[in-house]
């Protein structure tokens, strides 16, 4: 008689920062408690020395076509070829877990259809908001209509702005973020608002029940912000009795009166009386306004390996 599989087989595509965190979780026994076993990892260079006992391969098909693998975790990042690999895995009837906001945002209708056709699960909770679990919350809005989303969705940019409020220059704050593992050497995706735009696309598409093309969303990064701007914002209106303002890189989605949706990513002044103003360092926050229940805010760490793999 053949061996009865008692665990669900897992394959992974990619072994970078996030993939390393996932592999470490398995290595420390996390998979055993969930009945999961990491059986193969596809990487660009399997001969590179790595601290793993899991079999490595350079052929993606070794993961996607392996009948002993039921779940594929995609952590290579980028739109292509990752989108194709996710599609191929779904077409094989395998469930896919991914934190790839660029692939999900850009190809959401196609990927959703592939999952539906093969009755496979496509899980992308980690693509937005780190450990907040905001995808689950937005999908739970069934009896209530979402009117607006205002969110801090990039932990790197928020960390940099927090340090700049303390007087650091942009470059000094960036170096600090890189040393802490919150920022990549090429930081433009974070500080230029591209990362936030992908995440806004996902939240808005789910929240307003229609897909939005990320390339069509207005985007402005934080390159022109200086410590002087932040100091001015903090003092603005104080003499008139106001509490002052913070500057945040915001993702904004608002339903208009004609039921169309306004979408933009931009640095914005936030009154210090508003709960989003108190979100600091690498934390993310999503402020939802519903038609009946009113506003609610969810917060959590949004940068670093642990936040994404949690």
PDB file of C-alpha atoms in Angstrom:
ATOM      1  CA  UNK A   1       0.000   0.000   0.000  1.00  0.00           C
ATOM      2  CA  UNK A   2       1.180   3.540  -0.731  1.00  0.00           C
ATOM      3  CA  UNK A   3       2.027   6.023   1.982  1.00  0.00           C
ATOM      4  CA  UNK A   4      -0.965   7.984   3.249  1.00  0.00           C
ATOM      5  CA  UNK A   5      -0.195  11.691   3.167  1.00  0.00           C
ATOM      6  CA  UNK A   6      -1.028  13.166   6.557  1.00  0.00           C
ATOM      7  CA  UNK A   7       0.175  16.673   5.709  1.00  0.00           C
ATOM      8  CA  UNK A   8      -0.717  19.097   2.973  1.00  0.00           C
ATOM      9  CA  UNK A   9       2.175  19.635   0.582  1.00  0.00           C
ATOM     10  CA  UNK A  10       3.402  23.189   0.051  1.00  0.00           C
ATOM     11  CA  UNK A  11       5.681  24.525  -2.667  1.00  0.00           C
ATOM     12  CA  UNK A  12       7.201  27.988  -2.802  1.00  0.00           C
ATOM     13  CA  UNK A  13       8.333  30.245  -5.645  1.00  0.00           C
ATOM     14  CA  UNK A  14      11.043  32.638  -4.474  1.00  0.00           C
ATOM     15  CA  UNK A  15      13.309  32.768  -1.434  1.00  0.00           C
ATOM     16  CA  UNK A  16      14.057  36.453  -0.878  1.00  0.00           C
ATOM     17  CA  UNK A  17      13.191  38.580   2.166  1.00  0.00           C
ATOM     18  CA  UNK A  18       9.564  37.454   2.473  1.00  0.00           C
ATOM     19  CA  UNK A  19      10.267  33.927   1.231  1.00  0.00           C
ATOM     20  CA  UNK A  20      13.058  33.598   3.756  1.00  0.00           C
ATOM     21  CA  UNK A  21      10.619  34.538   6.500  1.00  0.00           C
ATOM     22  CA  UNK A  22       8.139  31.903   5.329  1.00  0.00           C
ATOM     23  CA  UNK A  23      10.852  29.234   5.090  1.00  0.00           C
ATOM     24  CA  UNK A  24      12.046  30.150   8.591  1.00  0.00           C
ATOM     25  CA  UNK A  25       8.486  29.735   9.890  1.00  0.00           C
ATOM     26  CA  UNK A  26       8.390  26.221   8.451  1.00  0.00           C
ATOM     27  CA  UNK A  27      11.907  25.514   9.742  1.00  0.00           C
ATOM     28  CA  UNK A  28      10.816  26.455  13.265  1.00  0.00           C
ATOM     29  CA  UNK A  29       7.875  24.063  13.151  1.00  0.00           C
ATOM     30  CA  UNK A  30       5.100  26.456  12.175  1.00  0.00           C
ATOM     31  CA  UNK A  31       3.953  24.206   9.361  1.00  0.00           C
ATOM     32  CA  UNK A  32       3.665  21.148  11.586  1.00  0.00           C
ATOM     33  CA  UNK A  33       1.093  22.817  13.813  1.00  0.00           C
ATOM     34  CA  UNK A  34      -1.033  23.555  10.728  1.00  0.00           C
ATOM     35  CA  UNK A  35      -0.578  20.166   9.082  1.00  0.00           C
ATOM     36  CA  UNK A  36       1.622  21.643   6.334  1.00  0.00           C
ATOM     37  CA  UNK A  37       4.937  20.489   4.887  1.00  0.00           C
ATOM     38  CA  UNK A  38       7.183  22.647   2.690  1.00  0.00           C
ATOM     39  CA  UNK A  39       8.349  20.210  -0.003  1.00  0.00           C
ATOM     40  CA  UNK A  40      10.084  22.230  -2.698  1.00  0.00           C
ATOM     41  CA  UNK A  41      11.249  25.803  -3.430  1.00  0.00           C
ATOM     42  CA  UNK A  42      11.851  27.255  -6.886  1.00  0.00           C
ATOM     43  CA  UNK A  43      14.720  29.778  -7.000  1.00  0.00           C
ATOM     44  CA  UNK A  44      16.790  31.401  -9.725  1.00  0.00           C
ATOM     45  CA  UNK A  45      20.049  29.807  -8.510  1.00  0.00           C
ATOM     46  CA  UNK A  46      19.627  26.569  -6.538  1.00  0.00           C
ATOM     47  CA  UNK A  47      23.417  26.196  -6.193  1.00  0.00           C
ATOM     48  CA  UNK A  48      23.712  29.357  -4.095  1.00  0.00           C
ATOM     49  CA  UNK A  49      24.506  28.483  -0.435  1.00  0.00           C
ATOM     50  CA  UNK A  50      21.358  28.786   1.681  1.00  0.00           C
ATOM     51  CA  UNK A  51      20.335  27.819   5.195  1.00  0.00           C
ATOM     52  CA  UNK A  52      17.549  25.411   4.230  1.00  0.00           C
ATOM     53  CA  UNK A  53      16.998  21.662   4.078  1.00  0.00           C
ATOM     54  CA  UNK A  54      14.115  21.987   1.606  1.00  0.00           C
ATOM     55  CA  UNK A  55      14.875  20.716  -1.941  1.00  0.00           C
ATOM     56  CA  UNK A  56      15.554  23.589  -4.362  1.00  0.00           C
ATOM     57  CA  UNK A  57      14.928  23.756  -8.098  1.00  0.00           C
ATOM     58  CA  UNK A  58      15.355  26.284 -10.878  1.00  0.00           C
ATOM     59  CA  UNK A  59      12.392  24.868 -12.810  1.00  0.00           C
ATOM     60  CA  UNK A  60       9.060  26.406 -11.778  1.00  0.00           C
ATOM     61  CA  UNK A  61       7.234  23.358 -13.163  1.00  0.00           C
ATOM     62  CA  UNK A  62       8.844  21.224 -10.457  1.00  0.00           C
ATOM     63  CA  UNK A  63       6.635  23.120  -8.010  1.00  0.00           C
ATOM     64  CA  UNK A  64       3.532  23.810 -10.094  1.00  0.00           C
ATOM     65  CA  UNK A  65       3.243  20.326 -11.627  1.00  0.00           C
ATOM     66  CA  UNK A  66       4.224  18.326  -8.525  1.00  0.00           C
ATOM     67  CA  UNK A  67       1.160  16.216  -7.546  1.00  0.00           C
ATOM     68  CA  UNK A  68       2.351  16.074  -3.922  1.00  0.00           C
ATOM     69  CA  UNK A  69       2.029  19.869  -3.664  1.00  0.00           C
ATOM     70  CA  UNK A  70      -1.468  21.245  -3.060  1.00  0.00           C
ATOM     71  CA  UNK A  71      -0.591  24.822  -2.079  1.00  0.00           C
ATOM     72  CA  UNK A  72       1.807  27.159  -3.892  1.00  0.00           C
ATOM     73  CA  UNK A  73       3.218  30.197  -2.084  1.00  0.00           C
ATOM     74  CA  UNK A  74       4.405  32.876  -4.532  1.00  0.00           C
ATOM     75  CA  UNK A  75       6.907  35.300  -3.014  1.00  0.00           C
ATOM     76  CA  UNK A  76       9.092  36.281  -5.977  1.00  0.00           C
ATOM     77  CA  UNK A  77       7.368  39.651  -6.454  1.00  0.00           C
ATOM     78  CA  UNK A  78       6.824  41.770  -9.554  1.00  0.00           C
ATOM     79  CA  UNK A  79       4.081  41.602 -12.158  1.00  0.00           C
ATOM     80  CA  UNK A  80       5.744  39.268 -14.665  1.00  0.00           C
ATOM     81  CA  UNK A  81       6.540  36.416 -14.745  1.00  0.00           C
ATOM     82  CA  UNK A  82       4.900  36.023 -11.302  1.00  0.00           C
ATOM     83  CA  UNK A  83       1.371  36.593 -12.672  1.00  0.00           C
ATOM     84  CA  UNK A  84       1.881  33.775 -15.156  1.00  0.00           C
ATOM     85  CA  UNK A  85       3.140  31.406 -12.463  1.00  0.00           C
ATOM     86  CA  UNK A  86       0.157  32.202 -10.231  1.00  0.00           C
ATOM     87  CA  UNK A  87      -2.182  31.555 -13.167  1.00  0.00           C
ATOM     88  CA  UNK A  88      -0.451  28.277 -14.032  1.00  0.00           C
ATOM     89  CA  UNK A  89      -0.708  27.067 -10.437  1.00  0.00           C
ATOM     90  CA  UNK A  90      -4.415  27.957 -10.266  1.00  0.00           C
ATOM     91  CA  UNK A  91      -5.002  26.205 -13.601  1.00  0.00           C
ATOM     92  CA  UNK A  92      -3.455  23.085 -12.052  1.00  0.00           C
ATOM     93  CA  UNK A  93      -6.122  23.313  -9.362  1.00  0.00           C
ATOM     94  CA  UNK A  94      -3.657  24.320  -6.662  1.00  0.00           C
ATOM     95  CA  UNK A  95      -4.444  26.959  -4.073  1.00  0.00           C
ATOM     96  CA  UNK A  96      -2.130  29.970  -4.185  1.00  0.00           C
ATOM     97  CA  UNK A  97      -0.970  32.233  -1.382  1.00  0.00           C
ATOM     98  CA  UNK A  98       0.779  35.458  -2.374  1.00  0.00           C
ATOM     99  CA  UNK A  99       1.830  38.831  -0.978  1.00  0.00           C
ATOM    100  CA  UNK A 100       2.367  40.163  -4.516  1.00  0.00           C
ATOM    101  CA  UNK A 101       0.326  43.366  -4.622  1.00  0.00           C
ATOM    102  CA  UNK A 102       1.605  44.324  -8.095  1.00  0.00           C
ATOM    103  CA  UNK A 103       0.479  41.044  -9.670  1.00  0.00           C
ATOM    104  CA  UNK A 104      -2.884  40.999  -7.874  1.00  0.00           C
ATOM    105  CA  UNK A 105      -3.680  44.665  -8.559  1.00  0.00           C
ATOM    106  CA  UNK A 106      -2.711  44.529 -12.226  1.00  0.00           C
ATOM    107  CA  UNK A 107      -4.295  41.185 -13.108  1.00  0.00           C
ATOM    108  CA  UNK A 108      -7.110  40.851 -10.573  1.00  0.00           C
ATOM    109  CA  UNK A 109      -9.958  39.970 -13.019  1.00  0.00           C
ATOM    110  CA  UNK A 110      -7.850  37.356 -14.820  1.00  0.00           C
ATOM    111  CA  UNK A 111      -6.559  35.734 -11.622  1.00  0.00           C
ATOM    112  CA  UNK A 112      -9.988  35.692  -9.973  1.00  0.00           C
ATOM    113  CA  UNK A 113     -11.435  33.987 -13.049  1.00  0.00           C
ATOM    114  CA  UNK A 114      -8.674  31.354 -13.077  1.00  0.00           C
ATOM    115  CA  UNK A 115      -9.339  30.596  -9.403  1.00  0.00           C
ATOM    116  CA  UNK A 116     -13.106  30.423  -9.962  1.00  0.00           C
ATOM    117  CA  UNK A 117     -12.819  28.175 -13.012  1.00  0.00           C
ATOM    118  CA  UNK A 118     -10.714  25.555 -11.210  1.00  0.00           C
ATOM    119  CA  UNK A 119     -12.391  26.025  -7.817  1.00  0.00           C
ATOM    120  CA  UNK A 120      -9.008  26.925  -6.337  1.00  0.00           C
ATOM    121  CA  UNK A 121      -8.301  29.381  -3.525  1.00  0.00           C
ATOM    122  CA  UNK A 122      -6.357  32.582  -4.174  1.00  0.00           C
ATOM    123  CA  UNK A 123      -5.262  34.074  -0.852  1.00  0.00           C
ATOM    124  CA  UNK A 124      -3.601  37.509  -0.899  1.00  0.00           C
ATOM    125  CA  UNK A 125      -4.255  38.915   2.578  1.00  0.00           C
ATOM    126  CA  UNK A 126      -0.539  39.681   3.041  1.00  0.00           C
ATOM    127  CA  UNK A 127      -0.461  41.872  -0.072  1.00  0.00           C
ATOM    128  CA  UNK A 128      -1.960  44.850   1.794  1.00  0.00           C
ATOM    129  CA  UNK A 129      -1.364  46.149   5.293  1.00  0.00           C
ATOM    130  CA  UNK A 130       1.093  43.585   6.642  1.00  0.00           C
ATOM    131  CA  UNK A 131      -0.595  41.946   9.629  1.00  0.00           C
ATOM    132  CA  UNK A 132      -3.787  44.051   9.680  1.00  0.00           C
ATOM    133  CA  UNK A 133      -5.999  41.433   7.928  1.00  0.00           C
ATOM    134  CA  UNK A 134      -7.766  44.223   6.083  1.00  0.00           C
ATOM    135  CA  UNK A 135      -8.789  42.055   3.092  1.00  0.00           C
ATOM    136  CA  UNK A 136     -10.926  39.913   5.395  1.00  0.00           C
ATOM    137  CA  UNK A 137     -12.519  42.999   6.942  1.00  0.00           C
ATOM    138  CA  UNK A 138     -13.403  44.573   3.589  1.00  0.00           C
ATOM    139  CA  UNK A 139     -14.827  41.295   2.276  1.00  0.00           C
ATOM    140  CA  UNK A 140     -17.047  41.153   5.366  1.00  0.00           C
ATOM    141  CA  UNK A 141     -18.803  44.404   4.360  1.00  0.00           C
ATOM    142  CA  UNK A 142     -21.852  42.687   2.872  1.00  0.00           C
ATOM    143  CA  UNK A 143     -24.818  44.443   4.442  1.00  0.00           C
ATOM    144  CA  UNK A 144     -23.087  47.810   4.481  1.00  0.00           C
ATOM    145  CA  UNK A 145     -21.761  49.977   1.671  1.00  0.00           C
ATOM    146  CA  UNK A 146     -18.244  51.397   1.928  1.00  0.00           C
ATOM    147  CA  UNK A 147     -18.308  55.140   1.296  1.00  0.00           C
ATOM    148  CA  UNK A 148     -14.620  55.985   1.713  1.00  0.00           C
ATOM    149  CA  UNK A 149     -11.208  54.499   2.410  1.00  0.00           C
ATOM    150  CA  UNK A 150      -8.348  56.587   3.764  1.00  0.00           C
ATOM    151  CA  UNK A 151      -5.216  54.639   4.487  1.00  0.00           C
ATOM    152  CA  UNK A 152      -1.524  54.661   5.316  1.00  0.00           C
ATOM    153  CA  UNK A 153      -0.405  51.604   3.367  1.00  0.00           C
ATOM    154  CA  UNK A 154       3.372  51.864   3.157  1.00  0.00           C
ATOM    155  CA  UNK A 155       5.327  51.305   6.353  1.00  0.00           C
ATOM    156  CA  UNK A 156       8.593  52.507   4.826  1.00  0.00           C
ATOM    157  CA  UNK A 157       7.305  55.939   3.844  1.00  0.00           C
ATOM    158  CA  UNK A 158       5.475  56.350   7.141  1.00  0.00           C
ATOM    159  CA  UNK A 159       8.627  55.466   9.083  1.00  0.00           C
ATOM    160  CA  UNK A 160      10.618  58.030   7.082  1.00  0.00           C
ATOM    161  CA  UNK A 161       8.010  60.760   7.662  1.00  0.00           C
ATOM    162  CA  UNK A 162       7.969  59.977  11.395  1.00  0.00           C
ATOM    163  CA  UNK A 163      11.740  60.413  11.608  1.00  0.00           C
ATOM    164  CA  UNK A 164      11.590  63.604   9.551  1.00  0.00           C
ATOM    165  CA  UNK A 165       9.109  64.999  12.089  1.00  0.00           C
ATOM    166  CA  UNK A 166      11.948  64.596  14.589  1.00  0.00           C
ATOM    167  CA  UNK A 167      14.242  66.717  12.404  1.00  0.00           C
ATOM    168  CA  UNK A 168      16.057  64.122  10.283  1.00  0.00           C
ATOM    169  CA  UNK A 169      16.507  64.795   6.581  1.00  0.00           C
ATOM    170  CA  UNK A 170      14.913  62.472   4.051  1.00  0.00           C
ATOM    171  CA  UNK A 171      18.267  60.805   3.314  1.00  0.00           C
ATOM    172  CA  UNK A 172      19.053  60.302   7.007  1.00  0.00           C
ATOM    173  CA  UNK A 173      15.632  58.795   7.672  1.00  0.00           C
ATOM    174  CA  UNK A 174      15.928  56.554   4.608  1.00  0.00           C
ATOM    175  CA  UNK A 175      19.284  55.166   5.756  1.00  0.00           C
ATOM    176  CA  UNK A 176      17.766  54.444   9.160  1.00  0.00           C
ATOM    177  CA  UNK A 177      14.826  52.645   7.536  1.00  0.00           C
ATOM    178  CA  UNK A 178      17.199  50.564   5.409  1.00  0.00           C
ATOM    179  CA  UNK A 179      19.280  49.622   8.446  1.00  0.00           C
ATOM    180  CA  UNK A 180      16.124  48.401  10.202  1.00  0.00           C
ATOM    181  CA  UNK A 181      15.070  46.364   7.175  1.00  0.00           C
ATOM    182  CA  UNK A 182      12.052  48.522   6.341  1.00  0.00           C
ATOM    183  CA  UNK A 183      13.392  49.904   3.045  1.00  0.00           C
ATOM    184  CA  UNK A 184      15.064  48.398  -0.010  1.00  0.00           C
ATOM    185  CA  UNK A 185      18.128  49.937  -1.662  1.00  0.00           C
ATOM    186  CA  UNK A 186      15.814  51.045  -4.480  1.00  0.00           C
ATOM    187  CA  UNK A 187      13.219  52.910  -2.431  1.00  0.00           C
ATOM    188  CA  UNK A 188      11.239  54.560  -5.246  1.00  0.00           C
ATOM    189  CA  UNK A 189       8.408  52.017  -5.111  1.00  0.00           C
ATOM    190  CA  UNK A 190       7.839  52.985  -1.470  1.00  0.00           C
ATOM    191  CA  UNK A 191       8.585  56.698  -1.410  1.00  0.00           C
ATOM    192  CA  UNK A 192       7.212  57.360  -4.898  1.00  0.00           C
ATOM    193  CA  UNK A 193       3.776  56.015  -3.997  1.00  0.00           C
ATOM    194  CA  UNK A 194       3.812  53.083  -6.451  1.00  0.00           C
ATOM    195  CA  UNK A 195       3.527  50.456  -3.711  1.00  0.00           C
ATOM    196  CA  UNK A 196       0.661  52.369  -2.105  1.00  0.00           C
ATOM    197  CA  UNK A 197      -1.106  52.671  -5.466  1.00  0.00           C
ATOM    198  CA  UNK A 198      -1.106  48.889  -5.978  1.00  0.00           C
ATOM    199  CA  UNK A 199      -2.471  48.373  -2.477  1.00  0.00           C
ATOM    200  CA  UNK A 200      -5.148  51.033  -2.965  1.00  0.00           C
ATOM    201  CA  UNK A 201      -6.174  49.286  -6.193  1.00  0.00           C
ATOM    202  CA  UNK A 202      -6.773  46.045  -4.300  1.00  0.00           C
ATOM    203  CA  UNK A 203      -8.714  47.626  -1.428  1.00  0.00           C
ATOM    204  CA  UNK A 204     -10.820  49.849  -3.693  1.00  0.00           C
ATOM    205  CA  UNK A 205     -11.570  47.058  -6.170  1.00  0.00           C
ATOM    206  CA  UNK A 206     -12.822  44.823  -3.363  1.00  0.00           C
ATOM    207  CA  UNK A 207     -14.532  47.611  -1.412  1.00  0.00           C
ATOM    208  CA  UNK A 208     -16.381  49.146  -4.359  1.00  0.00           C
ATOM    209  CA  UNK A 209     -16.905  45.857  -6.208  1.00  0.00           C
ATOM    210  CA  UNK A 210     -15.257  46.876  -9.477  1.00  0.00           C
ATOM    211  CA  UNK A 211     -11.708  46.563 -10.773  1.00  0.00           C
ATOM    212  CA  UNK A 212      -9.640  49.753 -11.099  1.00  0.00           C
ATOM    213  CA  UNK A 213      -6.566  49.931 -13.318  1.00  0.00           C
ATOM    214  CA  UNK A 214      -3.664  50.998 -11.072  1.00  0.00           C
ATOM    215  CA  UNK A 215      -2.054  52.927 -13.919  1.00  0.00           C
ATOM    216  CA  UNK A 216      -5.117  55.184 -14.082  1.00  0.00           C
ATOM    217  CA  UNK A 217      -4.899  56.188 -10.404  1.00  0.00           C
ATOM    218  CA  UNK A 218      -3.375  59.591  -9.658  1.00  0.00           C
ATOM    219  CA  UNK A 219      -0.089  59.180  -7.786  1.00  0.00           C
ATOM    220  CA  UNK A 220       2.277  61.608  -6.095  1.00  0.00           C
ATOM    221  CA  UNK A 221       5.175  60.543  -3.905  1.00  0.00           C
ATOM    222  CA  UNK A 222       6.942  62.221  -1.007  1.00  0.00           C
ATOM    223  CA  UNK A 223      10.170  63.319  -2.706  1.00  0.00           C
ATOM    224  CA  UNK A 224       9.417  67.038  -2.301  1.00  0.00           C
ATOM    225  CA  UNK A 225       8.640  66.909   1.432  1.00  0.00           C
ATOM    226  CA  UNK A 226      11.208  68.433   3.794  1.00  0.00           C
ATOM    227  CA  UNK A 227      11.501  68.682   7.609  1.00  0.00           C
ATOM    228  CA  UNK A 228      10.541  72.360   7.204  1.00  0.00           C
ATOM    229  CA  UNK A 229       7.213  71.291   5.664  1.00  0.00           C
ATOM    230  CA  UNK A 230       6.533  68.939   8.551  1.00  0.00           C
ATOM    231  CA  UNK A 231       7.385  71.605  11.128  1.00  0.00           C
ATOM    232  CA  UNK A 232       5.078  74.087   9.383  1.00  0.00           C
ATOM    233  CA  UNK A 233       2.259  71.498   9.320  1.00  0.00           C
ATOM    234  CA  UNK A 234       2.671  70.786  13.054  1.00  0.00           C
ATOM    235  CA  UNK A 235       2.278  74.489  13.900  1.00  0.00           C
ATOM    236  CA  UNK A 236      -0.417  75.302  11.329  1.00  0.00           C
ATOM    237  CA  UNK A 237      -3.585  76.611  12.983  1.00  0.00           C
ATOM    238  CA  UNK A 238      -2.244  76.212  16.511  1.00  0.00           C
ATOM    239  CA  UNK A 239      -2.499  79.943  17.242  1.00  0.00           C
ATOM    240  CA  UNK A 240      -6.179  79.794  16.247  1.00  0.00           C
ATOM    241  CA  UNK A 241      -6.791  76.969  18.690  1.00  0.00           C
ATOM    242  CA  UNK A 242      -6.357  74.042  16.319  1.00  0.00           C
ATOM    243  CA  UNK A 243      -4.158  71.065  17.187  1.00  0.00           C
ATOM    244  CA  UNK A 244      -1.846  71.245  14.182  1.00  0.00           C
ATOM    245  CA  UNK A 245      -1.323  68.737  11.391  1.00  0.00           C
ATOM    246  CA  UNK A 246       0.782  65.744  10.391  1.00  0.00           C
ATOM    247  CA  UNK A 247       1.826  64.877   6.851  1.00  0.00           C
ATOM    248  CA  UNK A 248       1.061  61.328   5.692  1.00  0.00           C
ATOM    249  CA  UNK A 249       1.342  59.540   2.357  1.00  0.00           C
ATOM    250  CA  UNK A 250      -2.329  58.668   1.965  1.00  0.00           C
ATOM    251  CA  UNK A 251      -4.274  56.272  -0.216  1.00  0.00           C
ATOM    252  CA  UNK A 252      -7.740  57.751  -0.756  1.00  0.00           C
ATOM    253  CA  UNK A 253     -10.873  56.227  -2.289  1.00  0.00           C
ATOM    254  CA  UNK A 254     -14.159  58.136  -2.044  1.00  0.00           C
ATOM    255  CA  UNK A 255     -17.565  57.402  -3.496  1.00  0.00           C
ATOM    256  CA  UNK A 256     -18.981  60.421  -5.341  1.00  0.00           C
ATOM    257  CA  UNK A 257     -22.650  61.406  -5.492  1.00  0.00           C
ATOM    258  CA  UNK A 258     -22.960  59.855  -8.969  1.00  0.00           C
ATOM    259  CA  UNK A 259     -21.604  56.573  -7.516  1.00  0.00           C
ATOM    260  CA  UNK A 260     -18.275  56.865  -9.333  1.00  0.00           C
ATOM    261  CA  UNK A 261     -15.134  56.536  -7.217  1.00  0.00           C
ATOM    262  CA  UNK A 262     -12.356  59.088  -6.769  1.00  0.00           C
ATOM    263  CA  UNK A 263      -8.943  57.443  -6.284  1.00  0.00           C
ATOM    264  CA  UNK A 264      -5.578  59.019  -5.540  1.00  0.00           C
ATOM    265  CA  UNK A 265      -2.283  58.548  -3.724  1.00  0.00           C
ATOM    266  CA  UNK A 266      -0.810  61.747  -2.345  1.00  0.00           C
ATOM    267  CA  UNK A 267       0.915  63.351   0.647  1.00  0.00           C
ATOM    268  CA  UNK A 268      -1.818  64.994   2.702  1.00  0.00           C
ATOM    269  CA  UNK A 269      -2.270  67.150   5.789  1.00  0.00           C
ATOM    270  CA  UNK A 270      -4.036  65.230   8.566  1.00  0.00           C
ATOM    271  CA  UNK A 271      -5.366  67.052  11.595  1.00  0.00           C
ATOM    272  CA  UNK A 272      -3.777  65.795  14.798  1.00  0.00           C
ATOM    273  CA  UNK A 273      -7.333  65.268  16.037  1.00  0.00           C
ATOM    274  CA  UNK A 274      -7.810  62.569  13.393  1.00  0.00           C
ATOM    275  CA  UNK A 275      -6.794  59.003  14.397  1.00  0.00           C
ATOM    276  CA  UNK A 276      -4.660  58.564  11.250  1.00  0.00           C
ATOM    277  CA  UNK A 277      -2.362  61.325  12.509  1.00  0.00           C
ATOM    278  CA  UNK A 278      -1.222  59.159  15.425  1.00  0.00           C
ATOM    279  CA  UNK A 279      -0.059  56.293  13.170  1.00  0.00           C
ATOM    280  CA  UNK A 280       3.724  56.435  13.318  1.00  0.00           C
ATOM    281  CA  UNK A 281       6.907  54.597  12.346  1.00  0.00           C
ATOM    282  CA  UNK A 282       6.404  51.441  10.235  1.00  0.00           C
ATOM    283  CA  UNK A 283       2.736  51.070  11.148  1.00  0.00           C
ATOM    284  CA  UNK A 284      -0.075  50.962   8.587  1.00  0.00           C
ATOM    285  CA  UNK A 285      -3.672  51.982   9.160  1.00  0.00           C
ATOM    286  CA  UNK A 286      -6.909  51.768   7.202  1.00  0.00           C
ATOM    287  CA  UNK A 287      -9.745  54.163   8.043  1.00  0.00           C
ATOM    288  CA  UNK A 288     -13.046  52.908   6.638  1.00  0.00           C
ATOM    289  CA  UNK A 289     -16.255  54.917   6.411  1.00  0.00           C
ATOM    290  CA  UNK A 290     -19.412  52.812   6.068  1.00  0.00           C
ATOM    291  CA  UNK A 291     -22.912  53.870   5.114  1.00  0.00           C
ATOM    292  CA  UNK A 292     -24.450  52.787   8.430  1.00  0.00           C
ATOM    293  CA  UNK A 293     -21.896  51.893  11.081  1.00  0.00           C
ATOM    294  CA  UNK A 294     -19.734  54.953  10.514  1.00  0.00           C
ATOM    295  CA  UNK A 295     -15.933  55.047  10.650  1.00  0.00           C
ATOM    296  CA  UNK A 296     -13.596  52.374  11.943  1.00  0.00           C
ATOM    297  CA  UNK A 297      -9.802  52.123  11.853  1.00  0.00           C
ATOM    298  CA  UNK A 298      -7.499  49.117  11.820  1.00  0.00           C
ATOM    299  CA  UNK A 299      -3.778  49.377  12.495  1.00  0.00           C
ATOM    300  CA  UNK A 300      -0.766  47.096  12.415  1.00  0.00           C
ATOM    301  CA  UNK A 301       2.858  46.852  11.355  1.00  0.00           C
ATOM    302  CA  UNK A 302       3.233  47.236   7.612  1.00  0.00           C
ATOM    303  CA  UNK A 303       6.962  46.902   6.925  1.00  0.00           C
ATOM    304  CA  UNK A 304       9.535  44.222   7.515  1.00  0.00           C
ATOM    305  CA  UNK A 305       9.657  40.452   7.043  1.00  0.00           C
ATOM    306  CA  UNK A 306       7.635  39.552  10.130  1.00  0.00           C
ATOM    307  CA  UNK A 307       4.706  41.835   9.306  1.00  0.00           C
ATOM    308  CA  UNK A 308       4.228  40.310   5.858  1.00  0.00           C
ATOM    309  CA  UNK A 309       4.693  36.679   6.856  1.00  0.00           C
ATOM    310  CA  UNK A 310       2.506  36.830   9.972  1.00  0.00           C
TER     311      UNK A 310
END
